[in-house]
Each structure stands twice: as structure tokens, then as C-alpha cells.
Short mmCIF file of C-alpha atoms and ligand atoms in Angstrom, two decimals:
data_model
loop_
_atom_site.label_atom_id
_atom_site.label_comp_id
_atom_site.label_asym_id
_atom_site.label_seq_id
_atom_site.Cartn_x
_atom_site.Cartn_y
_atom_site.Cartn_z
CA MET A 1 -18.11 19.32 42.07
CA TYR A 2 -15.04 18.26 40.14
CA GLN A 3 -12.35 20.90 39.82
CA ALA A 4 -9.22 20.62 37.73
CA ASP A 5 -5.67 21.56 38.79
CA THR A 6 -5.12 25.21 39.60
CA ILE A 7 -4.05 27.52 36.79
CA ALA A 8 -2.98 31.14 36.92
CA ALA A 9 -2.32 33.91 34.43
CA ILE A 10 -2.33 37.65 33.95
CA SER A 11 -5.78 38.49 32.63
CA THR A 12 -5.30 42.09 31.66
CA ALA A 13 -3.28 43.43 28.75
CA LEU A 14 0.40 43.80 29.52
CA GLY A 15 1.39 47.42 29.70
CA GLU A 16 1.01 50.49 31.82
CA GLY A 17 -2.61 50.24 32.94
CA ALA A 18 -4.14 51.55 36.13
CA ILE A 19 -4.59 48.01 37.45
CA GLY A 20 -3.56 44.55 36.36
CA ILE A 21 -5.36 41.36 37.25
CA VAL A 22 -3.86 37.99 38.07
CA ARG A 23 -6.43 35.24 37.95
CA LEU A 24 -6.40 31.76 39.45
CA SER A 25 -8.89 28.99 38.80
CA GLY A 26 -9.14 25.45 40.10
CA GLU A 27 -9.30 23.17 43.05
CA GLU A 28 -6.64 24.88 45.16
CA ALA A 29 -7.08 28.46 43.95
CA ILE A 30 -8.15 29.73 47.36
CA GLU A 31 -5.51 27.74 49.20
CA PHE A 32 -2.68 28.99 46.97
CA ALA A 33 -3.90 32.58 47.14
CA ASN A 34 -4.00 32.30 50.91
CA LEU A 35 -0.30 31.39 50.90
CA VAL A 36 0.67 34.65 49.22
CA PHE A 37 -1.94 36.94 50.77
CA LYS A 38 -1.47 38.92 53.97
CA GLY A 39 -4.89 40.08 55.13
CA LYS A 40 -7.98 38.02 55.92
CA ASP A 41 -7.93 34.21 55.95
CA LEU A 42 -9.36 33.54 52.51
CA THR A 43 -10.55 30.04 53.35
CA LYS A 44 -13.00 31.61 55.80
CA VAL A 45 -14.39 34.51 53.78
CA PRO A 46 -17.77 34.22 52.01
CA SER A 47 -17.92 33.79 48.23
CA HIS A 48 -18.09 36.86 46.00
CA THR A 49 -16.29 39.18 48.40
CA ILE A 50 -13.32 41.46 47.85
CA HIS A 51 -10.50 42.03 50.32
CA TYR A 52 -7.75 44.52 50.89
CA GLY A 53 -4.28 43.24 51.72
CA HIS A 54 -0.76 42.57 50.51
CA VAL A 55 0.77 39.92 48.31
CA ILE A 56 3.88 38.50 49.91
CA ASN A 57 6.59 36.15 48.79
CA PRO A 58 5.51 32.83 50.34
CA ARG A 59 9.14 31.85 50.92
CA THR A 60 10.69 35.04 52.28
CA GLY A 61 7.61 36.81 53.63
CA GLN A 62 8.65 39.95 51.75
CA THR A 63 5.85 42.27 50.59
CA VAL A 64 5.42 42.36 46.81
CA ASP A 65 2.38 44.55 46.18
CA GLU A 66 -0.66 46.13 47.78
CA VAL A 67 -3.77 44.50 46.31
CA MET A 68 -7.52 44.02 46.28
CA LEU A 69 -8.39 40.35 46.04
CA SER A 70 -11.75 38.81 45.07
CA VAL A 71 -12.91 35.35 45.97
CA MET A 72 -15.51 33.58 43.83
CA ARG A 73 -16.30 30.03 44.73
CA GLY A 74 -17.50 27.59 42.09
CA PRO A 75 -19.92 26.87 40.58
CA ARG A 76 -20.95 30.53 40.62
CA SER A 77 -17.91 31.65 38.63
CA PHE A 78 -16.79 32.01 35.04
CA THR A 79 -15.10 28.61 34.94
CA ARG A 80 -17.51 27.11 37.50
CA GLU A 81 -14.37 26.42 39.57
CA ASP A 82 -13.09 28.43 42.52
CA ILE A 83 -11.64 31.66 41.15
CA ILE A 84 -9.37 34.25 42.73
CA GLU A 85 -8.74 37.57 41.09
CA ILE A 86 -5.92 39.71 42.40
CA ASN A 87 -6.10 43.36 41.39
CA CYS A 88 -2.56 44.64 41.54
CA HIS A 89 -0.99 47.94 40.70
CA GLY A 90 -0.70 48.26 36.94
CA GLY A 91 2.59 48.10 35.16
CA ILE A 92 4.34 45.05 33.89
CA VAL A 93 6.63 44.46 36.84
CA ALA A 94 4.05 44.46 39.63
CA VAL A 95 1.68 42.12 37.82
CA GLN A 96 4.44 39.76 36.74
CA ARG A 97 5.77 39.60 40.30
CA VAL A 98 2.35 38.75 41.73
CA LEU A 99 1.96 36.03 39.10
CA GLU A 100 5.37 34.64 40.06
CA MET A 101 4.27 34.47 43.68
CA VAL A 102 1.13 32.44 42.97
CA LEU A 103 3.20 30.11 40.77
CA LEU A 104 5.63 29.75 43.66
CA ALA A 105 2.67 28.87 45.87
CA GLY A 106 1.86 25.96 43.55
CA ALA A 107 -0.35 27.16 40.71
CA ARG A 108 0.46 26.22 37.12
CA LEU A 109 0.77 28.82 34.36
CA ALA A 110 -2.40 28.65 32.22
CA GLU A 111 -2.31 27.81 28.54
CA PRO A 112 -3.79 30.46 26.24
CA GLY A 113 -7.58 30.22 26.42
CA GLU A 114 -7.54 27.72 29.25
CA PHE A 115 -9.95 29.69 31.45
CA SER A 116 -12.49 29.82 28.63
CA LYS A 117 -11.88 26.18 27.83
CA ARG A 118 -12.77 25.26 31.40
CA ALA A 119 -15.85 27.47 31.23
CA PHE A 120 -16.85 25.50 28.14
CA LEU A 121 -16.00 22.07 29.52
CA ASN A 122 -17.98 22.83 32.66
CA GLY A 123 -20.99 23.88 30.64
CA ARG A 124 -20.79 27.53 31.61
CA ILE A 125 -20.62 28.77 28.00
CA ASP A 126 -21.00 27.04 24.67
CA LEU A 127 -18.43 27.00 21.92
CA SER A 128 -19.75 29.88 19.88
CA GLN A 129 -19.86 31.98 23.05
CA ALA A 130 -16.26 31.04 23.78
CA GLU A 131 -15.27 32.10 20.31
CA ALA A 132 -17.14 35.34 20.79
CA THR A 133 -15.00 35.99 23.87
CA MET A 134 -12.02 35.76 21.58
CA ASP A 135 -13.61 38.14 19.08
CA LEU A 136 -14.43 40.51 21.91
CA ILE A 137 -10.79 40.68 22.82
CA GLN A 138 -9.85 41.28 19.23
CA ALA A 139 -12.76 43.57 18.30
CA LYS A 140 -11.39 46.37 16.21
CA THR A 141 -14.23 48.84 16.52
CA ALA A 142 -17.22 49.53 18.66
CA LYS A 143 -19.50 47.94 16.08
CA ALA A 144 -17.58 44.71 16.00
CA MET A 145 -17.65 44.86 19.77
CA GLU A 146 -21.42 45.16 19.75
CA ALA A 147 -21.77 42.10 17.54
CA SER A 148 -19.38 40.10 19.70
CA VAL A 149 -21.35 41.02 22.76
CA ASN A 150 -24.53 39.84 21.06
CA GLN A 151 -22.95 36.55 20.21
CA LEU A 152 -21.56 36.21 23.68
CA GLN A 153 -25.11 36.46 24.87
CA GLY A 154 -25.80 33.62 22.55
CA SER A 155 -27.54 35.00 19.45
CA LEU A 156 -25.93 32.39 17.21
CA SER A 157 -26.29 29.60 19.76
CA ARG A 158 -29.93 30.41 20.31
CA LYS A 159 -30.63 30.35 16.61
CA ILE A 160 -28.77 27.09 16.05
CA THR A 161 -30.36 25.46 19.08
CA SER A 162 -33.83 26.32 17.85
CA LEU A 163 -33.06 24.96 14.36
CA ARG A 164 -31.78 21.73 15.83
CA HIS A 165 -34.86 21.50 17.98
CA GLU A 166 -37.08 21.83 14.94
CA MET A 167 -35.10 19.09 13.19
CA LEU A 168 -35.26 16.81 16.18
CA GLN A 169 -39.02 17.16 16.30
CA THR A 170 -39.30 16.15 12.68
CA LEU A 171 -37.05 13.15 13.30
CA ALA A 172 -39.26 12.17 16.22
CA GLN A 173 -42.40 12.52 14.13
CA VAL A 174 -40.90 10.36 11.42
CA GLU A 175 -40.05 7.69 13.99
CA VAL A 176 -43.60 7.74 15.30
CA THR A 177 -45.06 7.48 11.82
CA ILE A 178 -42.83 4.55 11.00
CA ASP A 179 -43.83 2.83 14.25
CA TYR A 180 -47.48 2.91 13.24
CA PRO A 181 -47.40 1.32 9.83
CA GLU A 182 -51.20 0.93 9.73
CA TYR A 183 -51.23 4.08 7.65
CA ASP A 184 -50.48 3.05 4.11
CA ASP A 185 -48.85 6.32 3.08
CA VAL A 186 -46.23 6.26 5.85
CA GLU A 187 -43.29 6.65 3.50
CA GLU A 188 -44.84 9.51 1.65
CA LEU A 189 -45.89 11.32 4.80
CA SER A 190 -42.44 11.01 6.39
CA SER A 191 -40.75 12.03 3.22
CA ARG A 192 -42.87 15.15 3.06
CA GLN A 193 -42.12 16.05 6.67
CA LEU A 194 -38.38 15.71 6.09
CA ASN A 195 -38.60 17.72 2.91
CA GLU A 196 -40.46 20.59 4.56
CA THR A 197 -38.16 20.86 7.54
CA ALA A 198 -35.02 20.53 5.41
CA ARG A 199 -36.19 23.39 3.22
CA SER A 200 -37.11 25.60 6.12
CA VAL A 201 -33.86 24.98 8.04
CA LYS A 202 -31.85 25.52 4.89
CA GLY A 203 -33.53 28.86 4.37
CA GLU A 204 -32.71 29.91 7.92
CA ILE A 205 -29.06 28.91 7.56
CA GLY A 206 -28.93 30.88 4.33
CA LYS A 207 -30.12 33.94 6.24
CA ILE A 208 -27.47 33.51 8.92
CA LEU A 209 -24.75 33.27 6.28
CA HIS A 210 -26.09 36.30 4.48
CA GLN A 211 -26.20 38.45 7.59
CA ALA A 212 -22.79 37.26 8.62
CA GLN A 213 -21.19 38.64 5.49
CA HIS A 214 -21.56 42.03 7.05
CA GLY A 215 -20.29 40.68 10.33
CA LYS A 216 -17.11 39.54 8.67
CA VAL A 217 -16.44 43.02 7.41
CA PHE A 218 -16.75 44.40 10.89
CA ARG A 219 -14.44 41.89 12.40
CA GLU A 220 -11.72 41.79 9.83
CA GLY A 221 -11.98 45.29 8.45
CA ILE A 222 -12.59 46.35 4.87
CA ASN A 223 -9.60 45.38 2.79
CA THR A 224 -8.42 48.74 1.52
CA ALA A 225 -5.40 48.93 -0.77
CA ILE A 226 -3.57 52.22 -1.34
CA ILE A 227 -2.24 51.97 -4.87
CA GLY A 228 -0.29 54.20 -7.22
CA ARG A 229 3.04 54.80 -8.86
CA PRO A 230 6.05 55.67 -6.69
CA ASN A 231 6.29 58.96 -4.81
CA VAL A 232 2.67 60.07 -5.15
CA GLY A 233 2.04 60.09 -1.37
CA LYS A 234 0.62 56.64 -0.53
CA SER A 235 2.62 56.11 2.63
CA SER A 236 1.92 59.69 3.69
CA LEU A 237 -1.79 58.83 3.54
CA LEU A 238 -1.32 55.69 5.64
CA ASN A 239 0.55 57.68 8.26
CA ILE A 240 -2.08 60.39 8.42
CA LEU A 241 -5.00 57.96 8.69
CA THR A 242 -3.33 55.86 11.35
CA GLY A 243 -1.95 58.88 13.16
CA MET A 244 1.43 57.16 13.39
CA GLU A 245 4.70 57.13 11.53
CA LYS A 246 3.88 53.61 10.34
CA ALA A 247 5.59 53.82 6.97
CA ILE A 248 8.78 55.51 5.90
CA VAL A 249 8.17 58.57 3.78
CA THR A 250 10.97 60.09 1.67
CA GLU A 251 11.21 62.03 -1.55
CA ILE A 252 12.91 59.01 -3.12
CA ALA A 253 10.66 57.11 -5.52
CA GLY A 254 10.46 53.47 -4.49
CA THR A 255 10.70 54.03 -0.74
CA THR A 256 8.07 51.46 0.22
CA ARG A 257 9.29 48.00 -0.74
CA ASP A 258 6.76 45.75 0.95
CA THR A 259 3.08 45.98 1.81
CA ILE A 260 2.30 47.44 5.24
CA GLU A 261 -1.02 46.69 6.94
CA GLU A 262 -2.67 48.65 9.68
CA TYR A 263 -6.21 48.73 11.12
CA VAL A 264 -7.90 52.09 11.33
CA ASN A 265 -11.34 53.20 12.27
CA VAL A 266 -12.69 55.81 9.86
CA ARG A 267 -15.90 57.26 11.27
CA GLY A 268 -16.94 53.88 12.58
CA VAL A 269 -15.91 51.99 9.46
CA PRO A 270 -13.12 49.54 10.22
CA LEU A 271 -10.53 49.50 7.48
CA LYS A 272 -7.61 47.21 7.03
CA LEU A 273 -5.37 49.69 5.24
CA ILE A 274 -2.67 48.27 3.04
CA ASP A 275 0.10 50.60 1.92
CA THR A 276 1.84 49.17 -1.12
CA ALA A 277 5.05 49.63 -3.04
CA GLY A 278 4.73 52.15 -5.86
CA ILE A 279 4.00 50.38 -9.13
CA ARG A 280 6.52 50.88 -11.95
CA GLN A 281 8.74 48.97 -14.36
CA THR A 282 11.89 47.97 -12.58
CA ASP A 283 14.84 45.62 -12.98
CA GLU A 284 15.56 45.62 -9.29
CA VAL A 285 14.65 42.21 -7.86
CA VAL A 286 13.38 43.26 -4.43
CA GLU A 287 11.32 46.06 -5.88
CA GLN A 288 9.87 43.69 -8.49
CA ILE A 289 8.59 41.42 -5.75
CA GLY A 290 7.14 44.43 -3.96
CA VAL A 291 5.35 45.51 -7.12
CA GLU A 292 3.90 42.03 -7.57
CA LYS A 293 2.58 42.17 -4.03
CA SER A 294 1.03 45.56 -4.75
CA ARG A 295 -0.83 44.10 -7.70
CA ALA A 296 -2.02 41.15 -5.63
CA ALA A 297 -3.28 43.51 -2.91
CA MET A 298 -5.10 45.50 -5.55
CA GLU A 299 -6.89 42.43 -6.85
CA LYS A 300 -8.01 41.27 -3.42
CA ALA A 301 -9.14 44.66 -2.16
CA ASP A 302 -12.72 45.52 -1.25
CA LEU A 303 -11.84 49.17 -1.70
CA ILE A 304 -9.01 50.78 -3.65
CA ILE A 305 -7.57 54.18 -2.96
CA LEU A 306 -5.74 55.07 -6.14
CA VAL A 307 -3.34 57.96 -5.60
CA LEU A 308 -2.27 60.24 -8.45
CA ASN A 309 0.08 63.19 -8.39
CA GLN A 310 -1.91 66.12 -9.76
CA SER A 311 1.23 68.23 -10.21
CA GLU A 312 2.46 65.91 -12.95
CA ASP A 313 1.08 64.61 -16.22
CA LEU A 314 -0.60 61.22 -16.30
CA GLN A 315 1.94 58.50 -16.92
CA THR A 316 1.55 55.07 -18.49
CA VAL A 317 1.32 53.40 -15.09
CA ASP A 318 -1.41 55.81 -13.95
CA ILE A 319 -3.44 55.03 -17.04
CA GLU A 320 -2.90 51.32 -16.60
CA LEU A 321 -4.09 51.52 -12.97
CA LEU A 322 -7.11 53.63 -13.90
CA GLU A 323 -8.08 50.96 -16.42
CA ALA A 324 -7.39 48.04 -14.12
CA THR A 325 -9.53 49.38 -11.28
CA LYS A 326 -12.38 50.58 -13.43
CA ASN A 327 -14.84 47.98 -12.19
CA GLN A 328 -13.72 47.97 -8.59
CA ASN A 329 -14.94 49.96 -5.64
CA ARG A 330 -12.41 52.79 -5.82
CA ILE A 331 -11.65 56.32 -4.72
CA ILE A 332 -9.13 58.32 -6.72
CA LEU A 333 -7.04 60.93 -4.96
CA MET A 334 -5.50 63.78 -6.92
CA ASN A 335 -2.76 64.45 -4.42
CA LYS A 336 -0.22 67.25 -3.95
CA GLN A 337 -2.88 69.90 -4.38
CA ASP A 338 -0.50 72.37 -2.74
CA LEU A 339 1.70 72.26 -5.84
CA ALA A 340 0.88 73.85 -9.22
CA PRO A 341 -1.87 71.77 -10.87
CA VAL A 342 -1.19 69.92 -14.10
CA LEU A 343 -3.86 67.22 -13.94
CA THR A 344 -7.47 68.32 -14.03
CA ARG A 345 -10.77 66.52 -13.77
CA GLU A 346 -11.10 66.93 -17.52
CA THR A 347 -7.80 65.12 -18.11
CA LEU A 348 -9.23 62.13 -16.28
CA ALA A 349 -12.63 62.09 -17.93
CA PRO A 350 -11.62 59.90 -20.89
CA TYR A 351 -10.57 57.13 -18.50
CA GLY A 352 -14.03 56.43 -17.22
CA VAL A 353 -13.54 58.23 -13.92
CA LYS A 354 -16.84 59.11 -12.26
CA GLU A 355 -17.32 62.43 -10.54
CA ASP A 356 -17.94 60.94 -7.08
CA GLU A 357 -14.79 58.83 -7.28
CA LEU A 358 -12.52 61.84 -7.41
CA ILE A 359 -11.10 63.78 -4.47
CA THR A 360 -8.38 66.42 -4.46
CA THR A 361 -6.00 66.15 -1.51
CA SER A 362 -2.76 67.34 -0.07
CA MET A 363 -0.97 65.13 2.40
CA LEU A 364 1.37 68.02 3.10
CA ASN A 365 -1.27 70.26 4.62
CA GLU A 366 -3.73 67.44 5.25
CA SER A 367 -6.50 68.85 3.08
CA GLY A 368 -9.23 66.87 1.36
CA LEU A 369 -9.05 64.09 3.94
CA ASP A 370 -12.45 65.01 5.38
CA LEU A 371 -13.94 64.37 1.96
CA LEU A 372 -12.13 61.05 1.75
CA GLU A 373 -13.46 59.96 5.13
CA GLN A 374 -16.91 61.11 4.17
CA GLN A 375 -16.78 59.07 0.95
CA ILE A 376 -15.74 55.95 2.83
CA GLU A 377 -18.44 56.45 5.41
CA GLN A 378 -21.11 57.07 2.77
CA ARG A 379 -20.25 54.03 0.72
CA PHE A 380 -20.40 51.64 3.59
CA PHE A 381 -23.26 53.14 5.52
CA SER A 382 -25.46 54.08 2.59
CA GLY A 383 -28.11 51.80 4.01
CA ALA A 384 -26.24 48.73 2.85
CA ILE A 385 -24.63 48.06 6.19
CA GLN A 386 -26.26 49.03 9.44
CA SER A 387 -25.23 47.93 12.84
CA GLY A 388 -28.58 46.17 13.28
CA ASP A 389 -27.66 43.79 10.47
CA ILE A 390 -24.68 42.32 12.16
CA ASN A 391 -26.29 39.86 14.46
CA TYR A 392 -23.88 37.09 13.80
CA LEU A 393 -20.13 36.95 13.67
CA LEU A 394 -19.02 33.79 11.97
CA ASN A 395 -15.51 32.53 11.74
CA THR A 396 -14.27 30.14 9.08
CA ARG A 397 -15.20 27.15 11.20
CA HIS A 398 -18.82 28.27 11.58
CA THR A 399 -19.15 29.14 7.92
CA SER A 400 -17.80 25.82 6.78
CA LEU A 401 -20.10 23.87 9.13
CA LEU A 402 -23.12 25.85 7.99
CA GLN A 403 -22.20 25.23 4.35
CA GLN A 404 -21.84 21.51 4.97
CA ALA A 405 -25.19 21.46 6.74
CA ILE A 406 -26.76 23.13 3.72
CA ASP A 407 -25.18 20.48 1.48
CA SER A 408 -26.64 17.67 3.57
CA LEU A 409 -30.03 19.32 3.59
CA ASP A 410 -29.84 19.67 -0.19
CA GLU A 411 -29.31 15.91 -0.36
CA VAL A 412 -32.37 15.44 1.82
CA VAL A 413 -34.54 17.62 -0.39
CA GLU A 414 -33.31 15.91 -3.53
CA ALA A 415 -33.78 12.42 -2.09
CA THR A 416 -37.32 13.12 -0.92
CA GLU A 417 -38.18 14.25 -4.40
CA LEU A 418 -36.75 11.03 -5.89
CA SER A 419 -38.80 8.80 -3.54
CA ILE A 420 -35.69 7.33 -1.95
CA PRO A 421 -36.48 5.22 1.19
CA VAL A 422 -37.02 7.31 4.28
CA ASP A 423 -34.38 5.61 6.44
CA LEU A 424 -31.72 6.61 3.91
CA ILE A 425 -32.93 10.18 3.85
CA GLN A 426 -32.80 10.25 7.64
CA ILE A 427 -29.05 9.69 7.50
CA ASP A 428 -28.39 12.96 5.70
CA PHE A 429 -30.90 14.74 7.85
CA THR A 430 -29.18 13.55 11.02
CA LYS A 431 -25.83 14.50 9.58
CA ALA A 432 -27.00 18.08 9.11
CA TRP A 433 -28.27 18.02 12.68
CA ASP A 434 -24.85 16.87 13.90
CA LEU A 435 -23.01 19.50 11.88
CA LEU A 436 -25.09 22.25 13.46
CA GLY A 437 -24.35 20.74 16.85
CA GLU A 438 -20.66 21.22 16.20
CA ILE A 439 -21.15 24.97 16.10
CA THR A 440 -22.41 25.12 19.66
CA GLY A 441 -19.98 22.40 20.66
CA GLU A 442 -22.49 19.68 21.37
CA SER A 443 -20.54 17.33 19.12
CA VAL A 444 -16.87 18.27 18.88
CA GLN A 445 -13.69 16.36 19.19
CA ASP A 446 -11.00 17.09 21.76
CA GLU A 447 -8.36 17.92 19.20
CA LEU A 448 -10.49 20.62 17.69
CA LEU A 449 -11.15 22.03 21.15
CA ASP A 450 -7.47 22.30 21.95
CA LYS A 451 -6.83 24.05 18.67
CA LEU A 452 -9.65 26.50 19.17
CA PHE A 453 -8.83 27.50 22.70
CA SER A 454 -5.12 27.83 22.03
CA GLN A 455 -5.95 30.83 19.84
CA PHE A 456 -7.09 32.79 22.87
CA CYS A 457 -4.89 35.27 24.66
CA LEU A 458 -3.22 34.17 27.81
CA GLY A 459 -5.37 34.72 30.84
CA LYS A 460 -8.73 34.36 29.14
N1 GTP B 501 4.03 68.82 -1.71
C1 GTP B 501 3.52 67.65 -1.34
N2 GTP B 501 4.33 66.62 -1.08
C2 GTP B 501 3.79 65.44 -0.73
C3 GTP B 501 2.41 65.28 -0.60
N3 GTP B 501 2.17 63.99 -0.24
C4 GTP B 501 3.37 63.39 -0.14
N4 GTP B 501 4.37 64.27 -0.44
C5 GTP B 501 5.80 64.00 -0.46
O1 GTP B 501 6.07 63.13 -1.55
C6 GTP B 501 7.16 62.25 -1.20
C7 GTP B 501 6.70 60.81 -1.34
O2 GTP B 501 5.72 60.50 -0.39
P1 GTP B 501 5.42 59.02 0.05
O3 GTP B 501 4.22 59.06 0.96
O4 GTP B 501 6.63 58.36 0.53
O5 GTP B 501 5.01 58.41 -1.35
P2 GTP B 501 4.69 56.89 -1.74
O6 GTP B 501 3.60 56.94 -2.71
O7 GTP B 501 4.47 56.07 -0.51
O8 GTP B 501 6.01 56.47 -2.49
P3 GTP B 501 6.65 55.00 -2.68
O9 GTP B 501 6.72 54.37 -1.33
O10 GTP B 501 7.98 55.30 -3.24
O11 GTP B 501 5.78 54.26 -3.62
C8 GTP B 501 7.55 62.62 0.21
O12 GTP B 501 8.64 63.51 0.14
C9 GTP B 501 6.32 63.32 0.77
O13 GTP B 501 6.65 64.25 1.77
C10 GTP B 501 1.56 66.38 -0.87
O14 GTP B 501 0.34 66.34 -0.80
N5 GTP B 501 2.18 67.54 -1.24
MG1 MG B 502 5.48 54.50 0.21
#
């Protein structure tokens, strides 16, 4: 079996973990590991075994770390090449030192995603599975994780492969029909076959795209903008929901100047929370830009949390924001409940505020936040999104290929209805087949591959 040059990288997240893993893959993985390992002779041990020993500096013989080392010979490995995994003591220094030693022994530092790229090139995983690995690493919540795992097991690939199979069969049938021109309705028959399959495949792609809309939400988080005039408690809310001092909070109006984004998981709903600069009229240039960004965030949001200060009268900006968000998915917080109330639910009634949009809160004593979380949970789990729906996670590349395939299939359907010659129709049909193949990587160019895999973390 062909094996490429030997690469190495740290495969676990950098930081204080219990263990860190340095991974090697390639032709001389075992040989290089043997140079830095004091314990058994690794060239003699059976595949898929783990060994206790020490990593030493191959030049000085000095001991670097106490380790457990696994040997997995290709092709029964993730990359299908020989793989060594060295489990070191966690902590940045130990893992880095072990990596340095294997580099000293002759391995090359891996590019981001290079392990997965090799797994792909050696036919171990297909492209959508490789991308799922990346999503798995980046999964923000357990639900996104679940969907990534599904995809890793090939739910998208399986679906695409079966669609392509169906298309190939039709193409074959058409060829056969054309080869036996004794039938006088050859053209019509072929045309009908192409039309039927194109329609059916198109329908299936439509379903994938539809289901994936939910998937996108789970991967990227629901765009949630916290909006309001200055000093009402927006940044306080961000800090409470994230459990961190993410944003500066002061009693000075206009404290937040720029949007701040943070992912949070609210009862299983992944939110991309965006804290924004308080909206008001201002002559100050920096603040003006901040306010423009707040408005942009508001327009793009899937969910708006509009914060009001219930200890003060409604101001022009509040009214403007109530109007502007009227048709959006919004939750309105009447904050600073701990202070003497001025605003009431009745005050807000004329502005088209619905009862279930309104929650009274205090960031000071953290009250009302349960209700807020409950609202968020209800809206997104009210049957509309269930974890069973998210079978597919599509990235922009997948979506665009699926759209293009639909376009080609549309051409096919249209052409068959206009009695255009079958060999011309076949061109569009084959094009759709190719486009689908690009999703699983059966027809991709090198350049694209490099780009894709370079988005991976180091060591994957
Ligand atoms: N009493 C009381 N004070 C609050 C409450 N929420 C926030 N504050 C205070 O109000 C002030 C402003 O809070 P921030 O969270 O910075 O307000 P903001 O909306 O982000 O303000 P800008 O960034 O200026 O737009 C701070 O002094 C907070 O401590 C609350 O519920 N009750
Ligand atoms: Mg703020």
C-alpha cells in the first residue's frame, strides 16, 4: 500500500486536559516513534496494541514524558496509513515537547486537516463525512453534535449515493433504448424516463434542503440580537446568559460601542447572542458607527430581545424600536423590575405588543430570566424543530451544489416537455449527476480539496 510522508500534530485541544495526544501518520510513523520511545520495540509489536513507556529526546536520550503509545498499522486506521498515537500528560508544555521530539525524529508538522485529507484520499471517508468531522469539532450543542455524528455515519452520503444510482440507472436505460431503435417511439420513451427520474430526484433534493434549514440553525446558532436604547441592561443580559463578564457594564449610557457575539446554549437551543450598542441620536462618530451596526444586527436577526427600562417612561427610540420589530420574532424585556415601576403592560398595549412577547426582568437580582429561557425554548421547540428533523447538516458548498443540481434537473424537465432531442437532454441530466457527485467527493478538483481541508483544526 502506498503511504505518504510522515506527518505529526497535537490532536487534542491545547490546554490543561487530563491527557494530550500527539498523532503521527505515514510511511515512517512507526520508525520515527521508535526513535523517541523507550519501552518495547515498536517495529515488532502487533497492530492495534498500546504500550507503556517514556518519550525521550532522540539526540540527548533525556526523558521527556511518561506515555501510553498506540500502534495502528494501515490500512486498518483512520488515514489507512500507519498511525501512532502518543497519550502524554495533559498540559501545553508536555504535549508540545513530545511533538517536538517526533519532529526531531523526522516527522513533518501536519497542515490543518491533513489527517482527514489523507483519510479521504485513501478512500476511508468521503467528503461529506470529512466535513462532518469538522462540524463535530465545532458543534456548539449536543443536538448539533448528534446531527454531525449522523452525517459522519454517512446519512447525506447515503442519500446522495442512492439518488445518483437512480439517475445512473435511468441513463443506462436510455442508452439501451437508443441502441434498439426498432421501437419507433424510442425518443418519446427515453424522454419520459428522463422526465420521471428528474422530477423524483428533484423532489428528494428539495426535501434534503428543507430538512437542512433546521440543521443550519443547530450548527450556527439562532441569530439573536439584544437591542435597546443605552443603559437599559443589554450587556448585563449577555453576561448573565453567558455566565461570563463578556461585555463591559457601567452606569454610563453608551458603554457598548461595538457588537459583541457569543454562543450560548439555552435549554438545548443554541443561540448566537449579539450584544449591541445602545441606539440613540448621537454626533459622536464612533458611537454612530456602533449604532448603525446595531440596526444591521437587528435586521438580520432570527430573534430579537428588545430591552426596555421599566423604571422610566417610554422614549422616542423605544417607540421606534417597538415599531421596527413589530413583524419580527421578538421578546420584549421590561428590565430593572427592582426599581419603582413607571412602564406598565398597559403603556405598551398601543404599540402592538402581544401578551406573550412581554417579560418583566431584573438583571440586578437575576429575576425573570427563567421566563425568558422558557419563552426561547417554547418558540423553537414548539413542534417546529425537533432533533429528529435534523438529519442533514449542509454547509454553503453542499447547498450551492444541490441548488445547481435542481437547476439542471429543471432544464431536463422543461426540455422533455418541449420534445427536445434526447441526447441534448442527457447533457443536463449528466451534469446534475456530476454536481451531486461533488458533494461526496467523487468529482472534485484538487484546489477545492486543499481549501476544504485547510479549514480543519490542526491534528485532525
Ligand atoms: N437596578 C438595576 N440596574 C440594572 C439592571 N440591569 C442593568 N442595570 C444597570 O444599568 C447600567 C447599564 O447596564 P448595561 O448592561 O451596561 O446596559 P446596556 O444596555 O448594555 O448599555 P449600553 O451599552 O450603554 O447600551 C449598569 O449600571 C447596570 O448595573 C437591573 O435590572 N436593575
Ligand atoms: Mg452595553
